[in-house]
Tab-separated table of C-alpha atoms and ligand atoms in Angstrom:
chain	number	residue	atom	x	y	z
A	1	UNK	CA	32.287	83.776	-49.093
A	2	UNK	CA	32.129	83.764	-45.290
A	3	UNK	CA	34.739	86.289	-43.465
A	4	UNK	CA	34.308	84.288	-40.018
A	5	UNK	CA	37.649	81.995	-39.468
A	6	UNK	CA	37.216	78.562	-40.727
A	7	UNK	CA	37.269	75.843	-38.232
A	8	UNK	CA	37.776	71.909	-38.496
A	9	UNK	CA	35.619	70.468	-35.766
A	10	UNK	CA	36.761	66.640	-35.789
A	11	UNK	CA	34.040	65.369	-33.396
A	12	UNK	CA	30.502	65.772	-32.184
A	13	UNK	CA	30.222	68.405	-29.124
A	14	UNK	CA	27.192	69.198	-27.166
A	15	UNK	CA	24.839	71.594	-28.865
A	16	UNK	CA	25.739	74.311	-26.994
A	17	UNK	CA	29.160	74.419	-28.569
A	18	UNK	CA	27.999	73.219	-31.950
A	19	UNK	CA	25.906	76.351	-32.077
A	20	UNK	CA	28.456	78.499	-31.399
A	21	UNK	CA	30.329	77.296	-33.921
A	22	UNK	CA	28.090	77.358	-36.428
A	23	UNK	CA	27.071	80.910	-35.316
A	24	UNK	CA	30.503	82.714	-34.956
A	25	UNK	CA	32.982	80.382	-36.939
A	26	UNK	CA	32.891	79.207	-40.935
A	27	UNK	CA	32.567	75.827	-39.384
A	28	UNK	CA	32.721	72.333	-40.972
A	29	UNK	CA	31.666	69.725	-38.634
A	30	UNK	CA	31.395	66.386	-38.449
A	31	UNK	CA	27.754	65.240	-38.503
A	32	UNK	CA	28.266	61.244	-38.071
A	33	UNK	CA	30.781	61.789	-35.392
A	34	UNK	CA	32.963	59.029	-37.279
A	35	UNK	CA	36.886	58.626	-36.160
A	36	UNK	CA	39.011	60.538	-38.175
A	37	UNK	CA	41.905	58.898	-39.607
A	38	UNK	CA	45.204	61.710	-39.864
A	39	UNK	CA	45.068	61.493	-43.467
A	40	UNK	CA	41.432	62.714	-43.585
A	41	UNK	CA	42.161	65.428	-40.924
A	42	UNK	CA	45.094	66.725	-43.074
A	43	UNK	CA	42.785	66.989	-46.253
A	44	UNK	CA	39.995	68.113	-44.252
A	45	UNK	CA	42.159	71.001	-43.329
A	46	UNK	CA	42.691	72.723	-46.292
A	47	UNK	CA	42.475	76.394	-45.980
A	48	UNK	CA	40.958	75.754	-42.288
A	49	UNK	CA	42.191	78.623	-39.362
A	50	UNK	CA	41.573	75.786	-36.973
A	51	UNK	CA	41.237	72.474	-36.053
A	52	UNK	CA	39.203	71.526	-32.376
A	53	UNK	CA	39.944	67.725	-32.173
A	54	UNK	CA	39.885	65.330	-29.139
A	55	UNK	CA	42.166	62.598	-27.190
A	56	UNK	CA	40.678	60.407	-29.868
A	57	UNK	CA	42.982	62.360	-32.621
A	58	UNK	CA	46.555	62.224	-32.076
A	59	UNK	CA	48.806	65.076	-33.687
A	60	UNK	CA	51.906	63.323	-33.966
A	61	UNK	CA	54.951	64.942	-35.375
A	62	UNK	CA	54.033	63.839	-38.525
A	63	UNK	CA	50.487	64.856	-38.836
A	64	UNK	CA	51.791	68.213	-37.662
A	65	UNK	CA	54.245	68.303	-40.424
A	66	UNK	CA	51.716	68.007	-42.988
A	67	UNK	CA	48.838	70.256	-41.745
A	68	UNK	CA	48.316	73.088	-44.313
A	69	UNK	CA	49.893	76.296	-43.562
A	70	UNK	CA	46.801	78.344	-42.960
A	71	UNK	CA	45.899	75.881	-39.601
A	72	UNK	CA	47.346	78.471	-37.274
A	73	UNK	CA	45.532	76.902	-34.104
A	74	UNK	CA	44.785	73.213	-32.795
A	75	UNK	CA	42.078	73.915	-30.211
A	76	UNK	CA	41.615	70.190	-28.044
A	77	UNK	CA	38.809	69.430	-26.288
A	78	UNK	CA	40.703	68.136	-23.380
A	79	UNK	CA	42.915	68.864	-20.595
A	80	UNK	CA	45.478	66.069	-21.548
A	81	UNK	CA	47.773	66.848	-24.182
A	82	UNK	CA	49.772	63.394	-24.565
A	83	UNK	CA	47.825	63.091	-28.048
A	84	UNK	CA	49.673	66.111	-29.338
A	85	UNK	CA	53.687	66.689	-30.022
A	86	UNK	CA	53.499	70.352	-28.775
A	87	UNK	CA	57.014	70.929	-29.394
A	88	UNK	CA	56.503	69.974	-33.115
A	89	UNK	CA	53.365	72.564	-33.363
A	90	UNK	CA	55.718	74.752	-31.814
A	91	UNK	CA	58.152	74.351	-34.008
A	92	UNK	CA	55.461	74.756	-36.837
A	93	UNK	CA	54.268	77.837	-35.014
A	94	UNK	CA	50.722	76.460	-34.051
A	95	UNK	CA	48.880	77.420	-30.882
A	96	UNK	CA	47.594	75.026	-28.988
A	97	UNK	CA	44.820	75.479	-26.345
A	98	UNK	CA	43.498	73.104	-23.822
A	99	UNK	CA	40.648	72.940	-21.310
A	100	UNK	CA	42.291	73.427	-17.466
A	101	UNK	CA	40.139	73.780	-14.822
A	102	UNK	CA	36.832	73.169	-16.945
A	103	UNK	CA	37.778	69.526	-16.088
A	104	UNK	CA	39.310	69.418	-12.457
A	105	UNK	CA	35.306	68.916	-11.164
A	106	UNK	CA	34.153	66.677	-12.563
A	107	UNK	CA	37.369	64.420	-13.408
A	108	UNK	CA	37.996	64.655	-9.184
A	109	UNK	CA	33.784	63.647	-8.823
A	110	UNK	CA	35.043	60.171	-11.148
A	111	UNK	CA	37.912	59.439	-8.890
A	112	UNK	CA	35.471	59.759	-5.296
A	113	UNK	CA	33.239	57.509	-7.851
A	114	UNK	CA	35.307	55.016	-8.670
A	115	UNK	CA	37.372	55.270	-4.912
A	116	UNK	CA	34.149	54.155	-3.735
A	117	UNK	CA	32.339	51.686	-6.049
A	118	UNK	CA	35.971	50.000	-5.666
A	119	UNK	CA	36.451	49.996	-2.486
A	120	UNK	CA	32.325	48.993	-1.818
A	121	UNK	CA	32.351	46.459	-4.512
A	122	UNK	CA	29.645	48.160	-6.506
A	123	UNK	CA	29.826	46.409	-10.198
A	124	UNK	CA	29.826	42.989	-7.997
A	125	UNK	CA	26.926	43.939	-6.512
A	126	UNK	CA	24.965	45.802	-9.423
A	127	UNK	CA	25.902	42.596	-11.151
A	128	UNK	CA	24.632	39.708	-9.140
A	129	UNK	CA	21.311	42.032	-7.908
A	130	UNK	CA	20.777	42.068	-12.381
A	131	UNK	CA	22.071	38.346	-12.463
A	132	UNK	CA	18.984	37.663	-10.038
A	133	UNK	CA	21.996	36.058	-7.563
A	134	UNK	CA	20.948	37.849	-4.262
A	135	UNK	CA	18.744	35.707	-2.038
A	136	UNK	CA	19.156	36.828	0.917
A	137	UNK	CA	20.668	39.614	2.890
A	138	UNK	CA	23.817	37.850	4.996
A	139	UNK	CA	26.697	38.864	7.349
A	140	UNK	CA	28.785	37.977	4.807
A	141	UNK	CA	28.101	39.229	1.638
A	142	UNK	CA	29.831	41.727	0.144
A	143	UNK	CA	32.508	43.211	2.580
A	144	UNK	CA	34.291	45.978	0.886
A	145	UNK	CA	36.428	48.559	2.399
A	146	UNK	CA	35.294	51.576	4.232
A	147	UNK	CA	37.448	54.761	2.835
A	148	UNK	CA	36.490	56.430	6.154
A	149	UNK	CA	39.172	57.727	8.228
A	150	UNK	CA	41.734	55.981	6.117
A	151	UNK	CA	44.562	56.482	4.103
A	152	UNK	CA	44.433	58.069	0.303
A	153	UNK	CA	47.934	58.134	-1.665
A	154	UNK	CA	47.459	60.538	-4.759
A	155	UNK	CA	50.182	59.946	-7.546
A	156	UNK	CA	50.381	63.719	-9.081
A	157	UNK	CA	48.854	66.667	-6.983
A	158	UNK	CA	47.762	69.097	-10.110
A	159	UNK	CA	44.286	70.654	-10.132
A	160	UNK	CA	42.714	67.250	-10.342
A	161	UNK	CA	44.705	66.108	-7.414
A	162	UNK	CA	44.135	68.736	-4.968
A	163	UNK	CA	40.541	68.400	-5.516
A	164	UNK	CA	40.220	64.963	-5.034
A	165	UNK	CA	42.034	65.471	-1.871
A	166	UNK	CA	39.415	67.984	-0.997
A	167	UNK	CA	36.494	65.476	-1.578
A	168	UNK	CA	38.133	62.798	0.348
A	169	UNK	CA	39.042	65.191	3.229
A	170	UNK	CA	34.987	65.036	3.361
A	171	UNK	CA	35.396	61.524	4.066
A	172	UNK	CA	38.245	62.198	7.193
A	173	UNK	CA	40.782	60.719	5.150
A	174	UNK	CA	44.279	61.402	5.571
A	175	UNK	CA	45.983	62.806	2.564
A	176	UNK	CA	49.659	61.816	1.286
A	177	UNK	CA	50.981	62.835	-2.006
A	178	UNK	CA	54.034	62.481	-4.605
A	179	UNK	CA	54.214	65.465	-7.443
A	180	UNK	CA	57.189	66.395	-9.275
A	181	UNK	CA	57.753	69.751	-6.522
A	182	UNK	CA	56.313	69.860	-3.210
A	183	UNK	CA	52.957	72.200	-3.123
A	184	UNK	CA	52.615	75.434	-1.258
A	185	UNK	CA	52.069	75.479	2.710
A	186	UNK	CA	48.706	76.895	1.490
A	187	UNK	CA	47.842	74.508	-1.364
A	188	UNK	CA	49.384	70.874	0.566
A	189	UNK	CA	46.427	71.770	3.666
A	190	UNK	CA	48.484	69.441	5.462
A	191	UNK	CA	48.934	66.431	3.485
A	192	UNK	CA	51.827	64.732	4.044
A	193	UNK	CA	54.601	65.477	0.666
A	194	UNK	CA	56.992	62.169	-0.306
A	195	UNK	CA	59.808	62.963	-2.282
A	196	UNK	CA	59.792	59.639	-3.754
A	197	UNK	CA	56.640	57.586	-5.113
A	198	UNK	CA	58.412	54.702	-3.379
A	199	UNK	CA	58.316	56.245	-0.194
A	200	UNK	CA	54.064	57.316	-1.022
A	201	UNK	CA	53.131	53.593	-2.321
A	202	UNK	CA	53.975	51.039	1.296
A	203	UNK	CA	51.559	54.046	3.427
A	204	UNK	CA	48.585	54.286	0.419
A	205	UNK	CA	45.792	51.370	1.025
A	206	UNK	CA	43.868	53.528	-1.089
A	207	UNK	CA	45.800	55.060	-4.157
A	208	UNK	CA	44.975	57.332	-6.939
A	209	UNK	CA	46.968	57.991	-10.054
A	210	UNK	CA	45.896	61.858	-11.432
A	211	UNK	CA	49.352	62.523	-12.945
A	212	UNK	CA	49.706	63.407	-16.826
A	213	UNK	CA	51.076	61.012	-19.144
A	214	UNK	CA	54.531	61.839	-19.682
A	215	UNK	CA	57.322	59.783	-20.693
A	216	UNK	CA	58.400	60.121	-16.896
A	217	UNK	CA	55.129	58.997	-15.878
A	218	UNK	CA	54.254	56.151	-18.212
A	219	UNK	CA	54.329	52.785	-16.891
A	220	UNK	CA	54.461	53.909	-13.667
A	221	UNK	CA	52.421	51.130	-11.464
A	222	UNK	CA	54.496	48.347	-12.312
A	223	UNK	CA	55.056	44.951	-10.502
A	224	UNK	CA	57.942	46.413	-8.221
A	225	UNK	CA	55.464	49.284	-7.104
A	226	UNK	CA	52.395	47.393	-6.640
A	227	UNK	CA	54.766	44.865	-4.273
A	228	UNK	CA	55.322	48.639	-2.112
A	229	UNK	CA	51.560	48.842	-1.517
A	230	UNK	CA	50.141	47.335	1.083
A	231	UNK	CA	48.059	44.337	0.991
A	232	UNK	CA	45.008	44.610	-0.460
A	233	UNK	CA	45.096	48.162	-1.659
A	234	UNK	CA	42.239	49.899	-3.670
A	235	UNK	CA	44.055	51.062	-6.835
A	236	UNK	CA	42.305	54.392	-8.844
A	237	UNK	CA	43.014	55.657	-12.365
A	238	UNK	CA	41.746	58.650	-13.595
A	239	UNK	CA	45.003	60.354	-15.445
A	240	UNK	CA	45.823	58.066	-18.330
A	241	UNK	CA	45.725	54.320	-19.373
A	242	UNK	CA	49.711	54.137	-20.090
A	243	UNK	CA	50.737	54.759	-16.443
A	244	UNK	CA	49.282	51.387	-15.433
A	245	UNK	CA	51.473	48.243	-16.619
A	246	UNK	CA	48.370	46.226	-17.157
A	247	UNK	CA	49.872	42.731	-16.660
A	248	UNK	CA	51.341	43.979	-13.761
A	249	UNK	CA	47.955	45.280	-11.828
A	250	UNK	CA	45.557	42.235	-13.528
A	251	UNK	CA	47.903	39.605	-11.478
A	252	UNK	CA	47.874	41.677	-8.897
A	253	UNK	CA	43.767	41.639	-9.001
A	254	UNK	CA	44.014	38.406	-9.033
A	255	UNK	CA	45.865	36.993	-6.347
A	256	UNK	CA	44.239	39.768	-3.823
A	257	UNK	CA	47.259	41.658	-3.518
A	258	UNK	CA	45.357	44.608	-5.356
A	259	UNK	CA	41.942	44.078	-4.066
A	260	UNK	CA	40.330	46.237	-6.652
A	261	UNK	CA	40.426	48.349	-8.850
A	262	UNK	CA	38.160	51.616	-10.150
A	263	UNK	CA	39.513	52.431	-13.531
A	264	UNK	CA	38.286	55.345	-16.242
A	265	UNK	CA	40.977	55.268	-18.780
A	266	UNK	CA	43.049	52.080	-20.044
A	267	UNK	CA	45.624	51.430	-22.703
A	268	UNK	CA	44.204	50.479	-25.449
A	269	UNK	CA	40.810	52.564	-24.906
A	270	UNK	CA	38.233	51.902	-26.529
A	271	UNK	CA	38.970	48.802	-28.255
A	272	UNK	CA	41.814	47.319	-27.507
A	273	UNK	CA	41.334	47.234	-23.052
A	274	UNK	CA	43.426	44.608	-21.710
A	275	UNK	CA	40.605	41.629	-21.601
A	276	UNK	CA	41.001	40.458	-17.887
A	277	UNK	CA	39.868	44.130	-16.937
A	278	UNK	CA	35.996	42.797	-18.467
A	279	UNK	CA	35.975	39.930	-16.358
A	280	UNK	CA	37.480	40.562	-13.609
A	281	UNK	CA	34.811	40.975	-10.688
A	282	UNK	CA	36.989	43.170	-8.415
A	283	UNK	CA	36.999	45.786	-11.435
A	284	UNK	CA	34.813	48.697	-11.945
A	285	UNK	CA	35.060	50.610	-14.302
A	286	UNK	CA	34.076	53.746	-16.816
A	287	UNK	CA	34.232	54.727	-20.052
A	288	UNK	CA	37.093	57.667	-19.787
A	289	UNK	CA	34.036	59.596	-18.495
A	290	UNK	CA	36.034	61.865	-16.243
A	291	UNK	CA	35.042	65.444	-17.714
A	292	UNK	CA	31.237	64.154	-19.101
A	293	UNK	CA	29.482	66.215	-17.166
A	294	UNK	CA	26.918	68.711	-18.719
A	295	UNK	CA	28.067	72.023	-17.266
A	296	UNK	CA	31.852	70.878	-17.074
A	297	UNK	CA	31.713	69.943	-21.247
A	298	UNK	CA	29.756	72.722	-21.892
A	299	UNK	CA	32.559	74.869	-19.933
A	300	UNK	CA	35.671	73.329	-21.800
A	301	UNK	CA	34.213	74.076	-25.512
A	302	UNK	CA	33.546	77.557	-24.160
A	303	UNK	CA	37.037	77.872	-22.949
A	304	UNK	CA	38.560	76.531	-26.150
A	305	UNK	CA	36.234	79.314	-28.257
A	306	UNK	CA	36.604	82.380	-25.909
A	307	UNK	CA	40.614	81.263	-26.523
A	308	UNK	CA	40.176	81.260	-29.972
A	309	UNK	CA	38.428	84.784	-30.258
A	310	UNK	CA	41.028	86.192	-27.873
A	311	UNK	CA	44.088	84.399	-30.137
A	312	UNK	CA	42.350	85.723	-33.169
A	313	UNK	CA	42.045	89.474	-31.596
A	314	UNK	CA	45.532	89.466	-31.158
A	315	UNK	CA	45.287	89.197	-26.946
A	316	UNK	CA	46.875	86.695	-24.538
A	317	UNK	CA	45.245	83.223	-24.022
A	318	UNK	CA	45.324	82.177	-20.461
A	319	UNK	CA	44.815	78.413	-21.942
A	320	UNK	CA	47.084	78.206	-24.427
A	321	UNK	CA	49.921	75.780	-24.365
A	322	UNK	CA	52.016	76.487	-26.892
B	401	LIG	C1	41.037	65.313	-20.533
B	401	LIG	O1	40.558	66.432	-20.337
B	401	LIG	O2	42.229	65.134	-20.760
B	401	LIG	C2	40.090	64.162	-20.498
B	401	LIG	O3	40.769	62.966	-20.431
B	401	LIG	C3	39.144	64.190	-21.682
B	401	LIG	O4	39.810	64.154	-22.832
């Protein structure tokens, strides 16, 4: 019998992290990467010292409740933690770790991605060039918005905030930003602070939602806030699906006031996406790709193992949650 602690791995990582875990852990993985369902994750954690699960496993209260006693830590492969009730591991005395940081790169790269192929019209274009629909170049075709020298609202000035502000600075755009507290002198770099998101929305033709899903935070661009932005804005989502009403923003895509869109995460993801977002032309979009970048993915399973070692040794975790 194997002395190494015994971790449930829920999904397929990169094989980097798989053969860690297979080297330094008694761990049981799963090979055809299939969704586990809470019931299986609760008998699949029998006499396990951890679980390391993703967004696509949520640890509600109840699953929490009935997770064997020896499950000591829930190790998640993600920076978000609106998939886990940390006050009921808490309560249960289970540690929870998360990836900071490992994520802030590339997650900020997706929002200058989808800030641009919005604002440029890129999935219009890649679609009529594969359609075989461009004839001929014209004056005309395909005006999109130049983020130049303009005007970028961010909604929620974290990690992944400041450094999208950083990357559009690049671009000589002028930074304005809502958070829950004003940043440092140092950290704001003079962007300008709005106490209210009301205030952040009529002066953002380009906006960019990078706040955590809370129960503050959900729902969050409704119909009364798109009406604040100005005409034609460029809307960006790279936090989470459930701070966009979806109704709200897909009549808003429609009748120009929102003239497009770049979304990575959605309500609903991956099956359930509201269906207007698949055919509407002024939408581009990604598959909650944010922190799928080699070296960044890489970087957040070793962060959730060098956590667990350190947990396990008896030392402080600098990413642990709860
Ligand atoms: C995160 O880190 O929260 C990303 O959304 C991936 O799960």
């Amino acid at each position: 019998m194997s002395d190494k602690p015994k971790i449930l791995v829920t999904r397929r990582h990169l094989a980097a992290t798989e053969d860690r875990l297979t080297a330094d852990y008694d761990a049981t993985l799963n090979t055809d990467d299939h969704i586990m369902e809470a019931d299986e994750i609760v008998a699949a954690a029998d006499d396990m010292d951890a679980l390391l699960i993703c967004v696509t496993e949520p640890m509600d209260a109840a699953t929490i409740e009935r997770l064997p006693d020896s499950v000591r830590t829930v190790l998640t492969l993600s920076v978000g933690l609106d998939h886990i009730d940390t006050g009921a591991a808490k309560a249960r005395g289970i540690a929870v770790l998360n990836t900071p940081d490992a994520v802030t790169n590339p997650t900020a790269e997706v929002g200058m991605l989808l800030l641009l192929g919005a604002a440029r019209r890129a999935a219009e274009g890649a679609a009529m060039m594969r359609a075989g629909e461009w004839t001929s170049w014209s004056p005309r075709q395909m005006i999109g918005k130049e983020i130049t020298g303009s005007e970028l609202g961010i909604f929620g000035m974290g990690r992944i905030g400041q450094t999208v502000a950083a990357r559009a600075r690049a671009f000589d755009m002028t930074i304005r930003y809502h958070n829950r507290t004003r940043l440092s002198f140092e950290q704001e770099k003079s962007a300008s602070y709005y106490t209210s998101v009301e205030g952040l929305l009529p002066s953002s033709p380009f906006l960019m939602i990078c706040a955590p899903s809370t129960p503050e935070t959900q729902g969050f661009l409704n119909a009364e806030r798109i009406a604040l932005l100005p005409d034609g804005a460029i809307v960006v989502n790279i936090a989470r699906g459930e701070l966009i009403d979806d109704d709200a923003l897909v009549d808003a895509l429609r009748s120009g006031k929102v003239a497009a869109a770049g979304l990575d995460v959605f309500n609903g993801e991956p099956n359930d996406i509201h269906p207007a977002y698949l055919e509407l032309p002024n939408v581009f979009m990604t598959p909650h790709i944010g922190s799928g970048a080699e070296r960044s993915r890489a970087a957040m399973g070793d962060m959730l193992l060098d956590g667990l070692d350190l947990l396990l040794a008896g030392e402080l975790v600098p990413n642990r949650v709860v």
